[in-house]
Coordinates of N, CA and C in Angstrom, one line a residue:
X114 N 20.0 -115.2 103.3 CA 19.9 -113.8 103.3 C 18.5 -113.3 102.9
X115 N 17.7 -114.0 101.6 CA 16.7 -113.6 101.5 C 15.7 -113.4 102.7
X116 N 15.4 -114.5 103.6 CA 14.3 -114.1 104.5 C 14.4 -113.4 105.1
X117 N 16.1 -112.8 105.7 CA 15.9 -111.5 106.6 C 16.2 -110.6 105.9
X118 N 16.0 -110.0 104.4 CA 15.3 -109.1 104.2 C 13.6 -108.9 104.0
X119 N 13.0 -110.0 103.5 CA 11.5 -110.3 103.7 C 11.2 -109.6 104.7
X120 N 11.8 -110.3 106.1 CA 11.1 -110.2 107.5 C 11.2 -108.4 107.6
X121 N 12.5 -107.8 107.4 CA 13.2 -106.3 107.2 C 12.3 -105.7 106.4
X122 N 11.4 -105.9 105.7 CA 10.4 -105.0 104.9 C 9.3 -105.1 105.6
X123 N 8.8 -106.6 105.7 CA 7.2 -106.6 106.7 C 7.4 -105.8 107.7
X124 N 9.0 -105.5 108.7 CA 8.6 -104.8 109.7 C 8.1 -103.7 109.8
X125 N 9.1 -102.7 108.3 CA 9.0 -102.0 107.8 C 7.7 -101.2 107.6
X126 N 6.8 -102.2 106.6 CA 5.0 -102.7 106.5 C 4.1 -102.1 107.7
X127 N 4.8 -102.1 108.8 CA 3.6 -101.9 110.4 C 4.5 -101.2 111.0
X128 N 5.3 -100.4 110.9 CA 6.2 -99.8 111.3 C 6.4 -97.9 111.3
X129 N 6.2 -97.7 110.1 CA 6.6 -96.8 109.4 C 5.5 -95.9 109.5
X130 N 5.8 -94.6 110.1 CA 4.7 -93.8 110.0 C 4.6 -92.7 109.1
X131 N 3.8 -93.0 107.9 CA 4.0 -92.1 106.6 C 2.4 -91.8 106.7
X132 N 2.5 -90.7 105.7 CA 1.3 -90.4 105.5 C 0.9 -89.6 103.8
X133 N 0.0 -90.6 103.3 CA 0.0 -90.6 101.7 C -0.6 -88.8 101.5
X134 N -1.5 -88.3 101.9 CA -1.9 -87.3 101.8 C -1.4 -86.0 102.9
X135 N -0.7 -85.4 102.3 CA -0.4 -84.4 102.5 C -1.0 -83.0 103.3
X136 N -0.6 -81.5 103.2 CA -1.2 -80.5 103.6 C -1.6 -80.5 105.1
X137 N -1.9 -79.1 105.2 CA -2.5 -78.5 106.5 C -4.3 -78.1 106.6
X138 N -4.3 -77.0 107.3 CA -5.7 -76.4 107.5 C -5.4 -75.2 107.5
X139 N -4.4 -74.1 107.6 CA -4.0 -72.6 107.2 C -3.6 -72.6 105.6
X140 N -3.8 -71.7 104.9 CA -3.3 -71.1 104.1 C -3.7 -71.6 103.2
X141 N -3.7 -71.1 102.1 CA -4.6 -71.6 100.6 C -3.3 -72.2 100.3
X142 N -1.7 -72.4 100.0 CA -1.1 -72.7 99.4 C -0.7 -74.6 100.7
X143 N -0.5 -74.4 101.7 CA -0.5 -75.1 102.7 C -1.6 -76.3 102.9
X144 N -3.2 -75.5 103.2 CA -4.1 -76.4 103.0 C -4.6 -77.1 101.6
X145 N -4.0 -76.9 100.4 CA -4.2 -77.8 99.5 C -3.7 -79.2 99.1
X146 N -4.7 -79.9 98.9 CA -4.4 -81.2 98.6 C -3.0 -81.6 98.3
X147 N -2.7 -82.4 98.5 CA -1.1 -83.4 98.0 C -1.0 -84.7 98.3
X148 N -1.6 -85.1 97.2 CA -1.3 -87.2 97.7 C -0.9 -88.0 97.0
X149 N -0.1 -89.1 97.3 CA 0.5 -90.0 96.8 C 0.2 -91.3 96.1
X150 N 0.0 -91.2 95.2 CA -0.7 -92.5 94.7 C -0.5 -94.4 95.2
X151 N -0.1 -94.2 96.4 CA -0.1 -95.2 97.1 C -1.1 -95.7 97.9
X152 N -0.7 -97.4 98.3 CA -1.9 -98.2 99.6 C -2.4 -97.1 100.7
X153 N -3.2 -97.1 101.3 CA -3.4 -95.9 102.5 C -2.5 -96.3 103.5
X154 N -1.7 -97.2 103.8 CA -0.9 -97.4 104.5 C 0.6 -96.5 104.3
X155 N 0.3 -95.7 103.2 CA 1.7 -95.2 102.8 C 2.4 -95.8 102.2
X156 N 2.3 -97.1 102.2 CA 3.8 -98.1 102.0 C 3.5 -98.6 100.5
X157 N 4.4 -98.9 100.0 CA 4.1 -98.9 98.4 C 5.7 -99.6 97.6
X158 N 5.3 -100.8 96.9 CA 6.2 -101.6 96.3 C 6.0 -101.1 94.6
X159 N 6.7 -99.8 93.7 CA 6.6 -99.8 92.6 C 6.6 -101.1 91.5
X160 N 7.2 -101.9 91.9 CA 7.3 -103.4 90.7 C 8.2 -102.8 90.1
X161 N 8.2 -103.7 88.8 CA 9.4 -103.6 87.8 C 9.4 -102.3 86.6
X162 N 7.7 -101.9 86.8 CA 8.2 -100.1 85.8 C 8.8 -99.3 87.1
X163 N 8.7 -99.3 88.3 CA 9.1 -98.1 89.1 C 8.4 -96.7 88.7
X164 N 7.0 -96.8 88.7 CA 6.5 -95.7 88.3 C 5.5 -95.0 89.7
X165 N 5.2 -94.0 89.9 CA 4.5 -93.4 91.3 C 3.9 -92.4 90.9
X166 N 2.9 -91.4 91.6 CA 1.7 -91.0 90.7 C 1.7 -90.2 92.1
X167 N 1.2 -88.2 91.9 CA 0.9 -87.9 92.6 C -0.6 -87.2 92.3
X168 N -0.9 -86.7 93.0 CA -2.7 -86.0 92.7 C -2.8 -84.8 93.6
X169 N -2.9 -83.5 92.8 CA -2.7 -82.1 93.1 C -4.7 -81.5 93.3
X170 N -4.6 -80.8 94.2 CA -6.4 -80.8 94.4 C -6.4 -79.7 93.6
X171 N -7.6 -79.0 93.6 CA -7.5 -77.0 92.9 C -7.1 -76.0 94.0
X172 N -6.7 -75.6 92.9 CA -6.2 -73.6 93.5 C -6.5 -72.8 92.6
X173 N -6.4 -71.6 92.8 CA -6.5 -70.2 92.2 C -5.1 -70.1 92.1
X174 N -4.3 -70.8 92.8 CA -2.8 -70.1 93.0 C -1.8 -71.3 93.4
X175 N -1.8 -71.8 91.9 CA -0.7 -72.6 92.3 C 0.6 -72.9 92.3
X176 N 1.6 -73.6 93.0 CA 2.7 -73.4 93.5 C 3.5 -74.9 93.1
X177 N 4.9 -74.5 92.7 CA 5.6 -75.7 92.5 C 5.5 -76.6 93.7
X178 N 5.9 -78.3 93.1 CA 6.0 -79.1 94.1 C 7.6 -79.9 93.9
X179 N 8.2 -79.4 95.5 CA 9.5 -80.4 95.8 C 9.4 -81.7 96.3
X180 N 10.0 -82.4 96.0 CA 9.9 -83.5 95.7 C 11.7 -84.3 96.0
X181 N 11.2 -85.7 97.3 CA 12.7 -85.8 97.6 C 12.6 -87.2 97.8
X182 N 13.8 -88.2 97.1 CA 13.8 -89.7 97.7 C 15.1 -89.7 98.7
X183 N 15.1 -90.5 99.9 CA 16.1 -90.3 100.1 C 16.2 -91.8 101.0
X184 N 17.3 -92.4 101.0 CA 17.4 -93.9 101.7 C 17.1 -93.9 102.9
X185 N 16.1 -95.2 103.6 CA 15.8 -94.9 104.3 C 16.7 -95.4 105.6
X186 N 17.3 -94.3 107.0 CA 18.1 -94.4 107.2 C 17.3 -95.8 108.3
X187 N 16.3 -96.1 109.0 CA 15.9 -97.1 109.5 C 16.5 -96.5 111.2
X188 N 16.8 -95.5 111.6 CA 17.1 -94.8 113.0 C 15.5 -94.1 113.3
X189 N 15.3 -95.0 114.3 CA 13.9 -94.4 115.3 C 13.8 -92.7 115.9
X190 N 14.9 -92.4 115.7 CA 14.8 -90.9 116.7 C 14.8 -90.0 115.0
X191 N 15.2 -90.5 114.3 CA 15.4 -90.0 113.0 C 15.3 -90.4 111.5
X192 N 14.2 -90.9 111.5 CA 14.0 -91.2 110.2 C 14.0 -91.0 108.7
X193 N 14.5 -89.3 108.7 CA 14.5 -89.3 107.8 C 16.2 -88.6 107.5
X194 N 16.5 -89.2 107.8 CA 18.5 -88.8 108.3 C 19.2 -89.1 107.3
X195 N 18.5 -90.2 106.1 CA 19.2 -91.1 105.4 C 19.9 -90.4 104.1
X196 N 20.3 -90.9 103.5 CA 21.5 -90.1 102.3 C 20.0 -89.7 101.1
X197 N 20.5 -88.8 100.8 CA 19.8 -87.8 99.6 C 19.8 -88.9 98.6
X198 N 18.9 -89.3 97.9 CA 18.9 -90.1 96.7 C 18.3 -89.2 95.0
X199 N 17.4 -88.6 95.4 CA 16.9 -87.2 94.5 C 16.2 -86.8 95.1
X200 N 16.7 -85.1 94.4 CA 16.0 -84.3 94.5 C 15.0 -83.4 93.2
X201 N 13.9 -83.3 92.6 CA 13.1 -83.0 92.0 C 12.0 -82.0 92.1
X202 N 12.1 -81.3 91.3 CA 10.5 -80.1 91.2 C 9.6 -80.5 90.0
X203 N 8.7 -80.4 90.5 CA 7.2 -80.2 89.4 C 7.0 -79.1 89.4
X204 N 6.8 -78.5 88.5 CA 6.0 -77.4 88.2 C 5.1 -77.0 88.8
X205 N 4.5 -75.2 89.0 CA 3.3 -75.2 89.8 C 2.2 -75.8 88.7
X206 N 1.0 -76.3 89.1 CA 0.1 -77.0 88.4 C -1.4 -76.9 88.8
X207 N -2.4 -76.4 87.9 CA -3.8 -77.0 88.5 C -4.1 -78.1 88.8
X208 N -5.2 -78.0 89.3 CA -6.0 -80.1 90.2 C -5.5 -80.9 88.9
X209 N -4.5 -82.2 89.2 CA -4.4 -83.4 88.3 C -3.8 -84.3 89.1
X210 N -2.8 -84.8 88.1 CA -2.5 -86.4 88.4 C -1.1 -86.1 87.4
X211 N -0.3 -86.4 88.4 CA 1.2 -86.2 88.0 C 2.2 -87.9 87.7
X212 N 2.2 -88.3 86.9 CA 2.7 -89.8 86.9 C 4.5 -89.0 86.7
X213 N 5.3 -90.6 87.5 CA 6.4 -89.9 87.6 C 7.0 -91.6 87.6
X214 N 8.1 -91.2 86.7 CA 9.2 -92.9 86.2 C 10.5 -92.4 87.2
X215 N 10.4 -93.6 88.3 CA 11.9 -93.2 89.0 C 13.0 -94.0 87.9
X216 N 14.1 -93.7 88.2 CA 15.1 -94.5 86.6 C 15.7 -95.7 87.6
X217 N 15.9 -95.8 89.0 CA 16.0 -96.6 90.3 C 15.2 -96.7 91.5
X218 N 15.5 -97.4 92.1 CA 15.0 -97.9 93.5 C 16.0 -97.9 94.1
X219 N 16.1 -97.7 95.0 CA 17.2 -98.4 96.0 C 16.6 -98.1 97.3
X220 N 15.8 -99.6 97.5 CA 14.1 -99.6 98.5 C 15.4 -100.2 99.9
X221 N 14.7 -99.7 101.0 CA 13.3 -99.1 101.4 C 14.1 -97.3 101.2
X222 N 13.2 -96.7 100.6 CA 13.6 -95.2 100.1 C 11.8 -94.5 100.6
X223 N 12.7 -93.2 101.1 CA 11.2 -92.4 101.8 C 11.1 -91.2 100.8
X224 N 10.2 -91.3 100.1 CA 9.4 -90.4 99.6 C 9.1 -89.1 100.0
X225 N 9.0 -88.3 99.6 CA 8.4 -87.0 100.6 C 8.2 -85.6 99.5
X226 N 6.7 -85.5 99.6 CA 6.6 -84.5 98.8 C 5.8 -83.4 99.5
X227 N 5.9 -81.9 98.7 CA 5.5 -81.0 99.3 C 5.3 -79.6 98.2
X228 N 4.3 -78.9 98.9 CA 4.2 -76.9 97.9 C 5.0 -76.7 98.2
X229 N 6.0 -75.6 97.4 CA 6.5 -74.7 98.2 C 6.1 -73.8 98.6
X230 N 5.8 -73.4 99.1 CA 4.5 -72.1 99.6 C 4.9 -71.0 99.6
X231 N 6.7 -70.9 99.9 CA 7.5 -69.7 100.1 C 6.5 -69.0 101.2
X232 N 6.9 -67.3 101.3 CA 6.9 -66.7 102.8 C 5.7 -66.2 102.3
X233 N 4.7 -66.1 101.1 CA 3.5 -65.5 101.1 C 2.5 -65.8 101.9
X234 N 2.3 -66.8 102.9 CA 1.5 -67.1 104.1 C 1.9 -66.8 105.1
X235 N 3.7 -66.5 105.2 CA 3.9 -66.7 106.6 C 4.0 -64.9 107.0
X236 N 4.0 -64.0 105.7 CA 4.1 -62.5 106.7 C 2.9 -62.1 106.7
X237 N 2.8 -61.6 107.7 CA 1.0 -60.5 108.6 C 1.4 -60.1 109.3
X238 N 0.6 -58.8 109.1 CA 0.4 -57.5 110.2 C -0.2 -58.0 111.4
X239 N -0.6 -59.1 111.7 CA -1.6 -59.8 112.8 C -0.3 -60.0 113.9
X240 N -0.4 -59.2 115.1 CA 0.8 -59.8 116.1 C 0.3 -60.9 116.7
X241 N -1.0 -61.6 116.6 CA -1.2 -63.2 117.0 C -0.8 -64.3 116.2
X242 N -0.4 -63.8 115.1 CA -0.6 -64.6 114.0 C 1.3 -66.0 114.2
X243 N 1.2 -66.1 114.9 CA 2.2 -67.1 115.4 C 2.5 -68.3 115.1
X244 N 0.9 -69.0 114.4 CA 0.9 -70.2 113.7 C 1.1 -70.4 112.7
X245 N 2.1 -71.7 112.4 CA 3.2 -71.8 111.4 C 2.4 -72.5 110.3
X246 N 2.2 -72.1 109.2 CA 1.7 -72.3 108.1 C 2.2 -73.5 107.5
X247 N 3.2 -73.7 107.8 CA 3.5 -74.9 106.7 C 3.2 -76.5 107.2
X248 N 2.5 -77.0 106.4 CA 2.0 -78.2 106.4 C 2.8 -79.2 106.0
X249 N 2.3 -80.5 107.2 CA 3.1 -81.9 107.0 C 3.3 -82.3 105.6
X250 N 4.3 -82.8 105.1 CA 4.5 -83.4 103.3 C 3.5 -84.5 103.2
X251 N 3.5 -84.9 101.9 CA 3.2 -86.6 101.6 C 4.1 -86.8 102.2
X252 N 4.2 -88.2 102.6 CA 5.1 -89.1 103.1 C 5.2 -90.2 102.9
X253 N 6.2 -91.5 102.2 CA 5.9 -92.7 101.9 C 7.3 -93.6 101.6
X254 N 7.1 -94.7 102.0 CA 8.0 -95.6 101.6 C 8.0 -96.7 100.9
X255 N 8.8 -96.5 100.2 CA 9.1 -97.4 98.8 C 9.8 -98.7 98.9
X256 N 9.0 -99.8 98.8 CA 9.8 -101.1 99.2 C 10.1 -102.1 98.0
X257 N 10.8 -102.9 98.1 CA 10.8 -103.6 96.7 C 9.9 -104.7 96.8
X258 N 9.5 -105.4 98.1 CA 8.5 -106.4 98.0 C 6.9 -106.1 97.9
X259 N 6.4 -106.5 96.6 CA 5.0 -106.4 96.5 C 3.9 -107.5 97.2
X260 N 2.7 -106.6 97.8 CA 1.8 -107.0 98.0 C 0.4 -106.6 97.3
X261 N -0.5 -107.6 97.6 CA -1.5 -107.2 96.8 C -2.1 -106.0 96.5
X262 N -2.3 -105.1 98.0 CA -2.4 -103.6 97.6 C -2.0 -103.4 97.0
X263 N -0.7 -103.1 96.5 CA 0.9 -102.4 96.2 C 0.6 -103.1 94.1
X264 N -0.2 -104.2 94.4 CA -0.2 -104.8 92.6 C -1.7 -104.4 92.1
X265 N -2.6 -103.8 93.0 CA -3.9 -103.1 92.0 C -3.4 -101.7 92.2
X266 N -2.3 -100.4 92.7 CA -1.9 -99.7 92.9 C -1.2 -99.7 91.1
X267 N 0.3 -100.5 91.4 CA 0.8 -100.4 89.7 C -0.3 -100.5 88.3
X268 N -1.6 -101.6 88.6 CA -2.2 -101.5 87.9 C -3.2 -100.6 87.5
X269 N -3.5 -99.7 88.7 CA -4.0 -98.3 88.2 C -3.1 -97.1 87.8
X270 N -2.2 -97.5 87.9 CA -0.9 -96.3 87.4 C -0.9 -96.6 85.9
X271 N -0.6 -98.1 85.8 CA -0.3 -98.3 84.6 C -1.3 -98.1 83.3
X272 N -2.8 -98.3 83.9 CA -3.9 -97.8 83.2 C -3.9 -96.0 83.0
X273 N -3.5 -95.7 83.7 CA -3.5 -93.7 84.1 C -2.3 -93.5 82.9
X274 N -1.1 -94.4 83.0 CA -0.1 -94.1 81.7 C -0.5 -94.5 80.5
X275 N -1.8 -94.8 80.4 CA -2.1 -94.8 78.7 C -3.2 -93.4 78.5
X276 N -3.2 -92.7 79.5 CA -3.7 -91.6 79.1 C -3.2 -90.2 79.5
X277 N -2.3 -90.3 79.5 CA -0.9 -89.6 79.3 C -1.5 -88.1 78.3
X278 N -1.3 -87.6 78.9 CA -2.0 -86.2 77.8 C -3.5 -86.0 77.7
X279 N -3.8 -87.1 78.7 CA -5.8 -86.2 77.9 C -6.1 -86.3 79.4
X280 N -7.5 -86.6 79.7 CA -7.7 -86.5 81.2 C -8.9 -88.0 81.3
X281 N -8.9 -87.9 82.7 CA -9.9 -89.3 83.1 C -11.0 -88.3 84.1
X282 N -12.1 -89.5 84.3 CA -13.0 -89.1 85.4 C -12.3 -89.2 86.8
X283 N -12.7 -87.6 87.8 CA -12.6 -87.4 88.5 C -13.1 -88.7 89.5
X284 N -14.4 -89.1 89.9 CA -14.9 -90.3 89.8 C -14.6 -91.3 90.0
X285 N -14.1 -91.9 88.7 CA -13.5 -93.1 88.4 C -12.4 -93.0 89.2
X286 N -11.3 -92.4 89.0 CA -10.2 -92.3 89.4 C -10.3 -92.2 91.3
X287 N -10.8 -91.5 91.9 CA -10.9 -91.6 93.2 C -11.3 -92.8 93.3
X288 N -12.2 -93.4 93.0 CA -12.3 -94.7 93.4 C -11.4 -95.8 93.1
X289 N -10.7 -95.9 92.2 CA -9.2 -96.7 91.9 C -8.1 -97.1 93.0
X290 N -8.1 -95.3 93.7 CA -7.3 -95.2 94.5 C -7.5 -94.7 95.8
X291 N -8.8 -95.4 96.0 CA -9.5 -95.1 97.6 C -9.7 -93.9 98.2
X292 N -9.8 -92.6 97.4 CA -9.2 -91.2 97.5 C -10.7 -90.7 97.7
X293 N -11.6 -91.3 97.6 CA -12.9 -90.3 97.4 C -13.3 -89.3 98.4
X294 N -12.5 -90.0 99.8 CA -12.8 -88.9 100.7 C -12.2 -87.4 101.3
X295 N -11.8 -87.5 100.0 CA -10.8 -86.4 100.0 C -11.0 -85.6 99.1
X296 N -11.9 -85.7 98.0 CA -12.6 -85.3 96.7 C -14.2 -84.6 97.3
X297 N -13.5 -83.7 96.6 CA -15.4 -82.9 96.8 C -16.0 -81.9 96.0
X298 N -17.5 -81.2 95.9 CA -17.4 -80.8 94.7 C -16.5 -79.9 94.3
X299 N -15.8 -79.2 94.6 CA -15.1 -78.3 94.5 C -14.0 -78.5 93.5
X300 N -14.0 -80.3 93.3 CA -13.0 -80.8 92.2 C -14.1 -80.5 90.8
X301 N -12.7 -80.3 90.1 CA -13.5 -80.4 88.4 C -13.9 -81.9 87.9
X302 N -15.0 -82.1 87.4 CA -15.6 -83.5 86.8 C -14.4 -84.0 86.0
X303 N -13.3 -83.7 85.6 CA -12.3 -84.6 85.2 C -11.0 -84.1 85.3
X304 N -9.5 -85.0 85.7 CA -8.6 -84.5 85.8 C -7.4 -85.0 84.7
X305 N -6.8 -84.2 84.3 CA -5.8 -84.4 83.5 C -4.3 -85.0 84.0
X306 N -3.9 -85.9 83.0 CA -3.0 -86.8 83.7 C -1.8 -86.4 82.8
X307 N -0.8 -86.0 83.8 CA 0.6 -85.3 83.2 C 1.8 -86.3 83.6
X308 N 2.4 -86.1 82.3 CA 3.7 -87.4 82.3 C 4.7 -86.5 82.1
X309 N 5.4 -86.2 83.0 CA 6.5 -85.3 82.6 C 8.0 -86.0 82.4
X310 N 8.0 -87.1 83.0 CA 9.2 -88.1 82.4 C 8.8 -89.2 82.0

């Protein structure tokens, strides 16, 4: 039994089309940053803390984030069909780094985070205004088999959870987690790392 789950995850591995970083290009609440502290592949084996890490860019105006695990149902026309596993909110929050303890796994589980933006983008007096503001979620799947990506990932989480309350370099940290290209000046020279469970 073990190898044909192995094989059931690698497929998984080259299969799956997630996407770690989040948002659109309309709306200040929409086009803001949201990413996943996972491999750029999206795919991501927590280990035995089960801990996962998200990273909020700046606003003027920020907005809770929902937040959903849900099993993955593994149907091609529908992937994300699978039974509700949780559901969670974060707080609205300035630019940081949100570390988050799931209390289970029950892999392969799809991730999926998002603003809630509510209807403050979507009403205008503009009769062109037709295009739908809300932007694609994080997206990601949680597997139980680790690979090497997936074991310098835990190990920068698990460095990020000893500083729990204070903040790190902006800097430093993008480069940890291959994020630099997505950072610019517009981020503050350091971000604060919030442990809410």
């Amino acid at each position: 039994m073990a190898p044909a789950v192995g094989f059931a995850q690698a497929d998984l591995r080259s299969s799956f089309p997630g996407r770690r970083v989040g948002g659109g290009t309309r709306g200040e609440c929409s086009a803001r940053l949201l990413a996943h502290l996972v491999p750029a592949n999206s795919i991501y084996a927590p280990g035995r803390t089960l801990q996962v890490g998200l990273l909020e860019g700046p606003t003027a105006n920020p907005k809770p984030i929902d937040i959903q695990f849900r099993r993955w149902s593994g149907a091609s026309s529908d992937q994300m069909s699978g039974e509700m596993l949780i559901t969670s909110e974060l707080p609205a929050s300035t630019a940081g780094i949100t570390l988050i303890n799931l209390e289970a796994l029950h892999a392969p589980a799809v991730w999926e985070s998002a603003y809630r933006c509510g209807d403050d983008e979507s009403t205008s007096s503009d009769p062109l205004a037709f295009v739908q503001t809300a932007s694609p979620p994080a997206l990601s799947l949680l597997v139980s088999d680790s690979e090497a990506d997936d074991l310098s990932i835990q190990k920068a989480l698990a460095s990020l959870r000893t500083q729990c309350g204070a903040s790190v370099s902006t800097e430093t940290f993008a480069h940890a987690f291959s994020l630099g290209d997505v950072i610019d000046a517009d981020w503050p020279a350091e971000l604060p790392v919030r442990c809410p469970s």
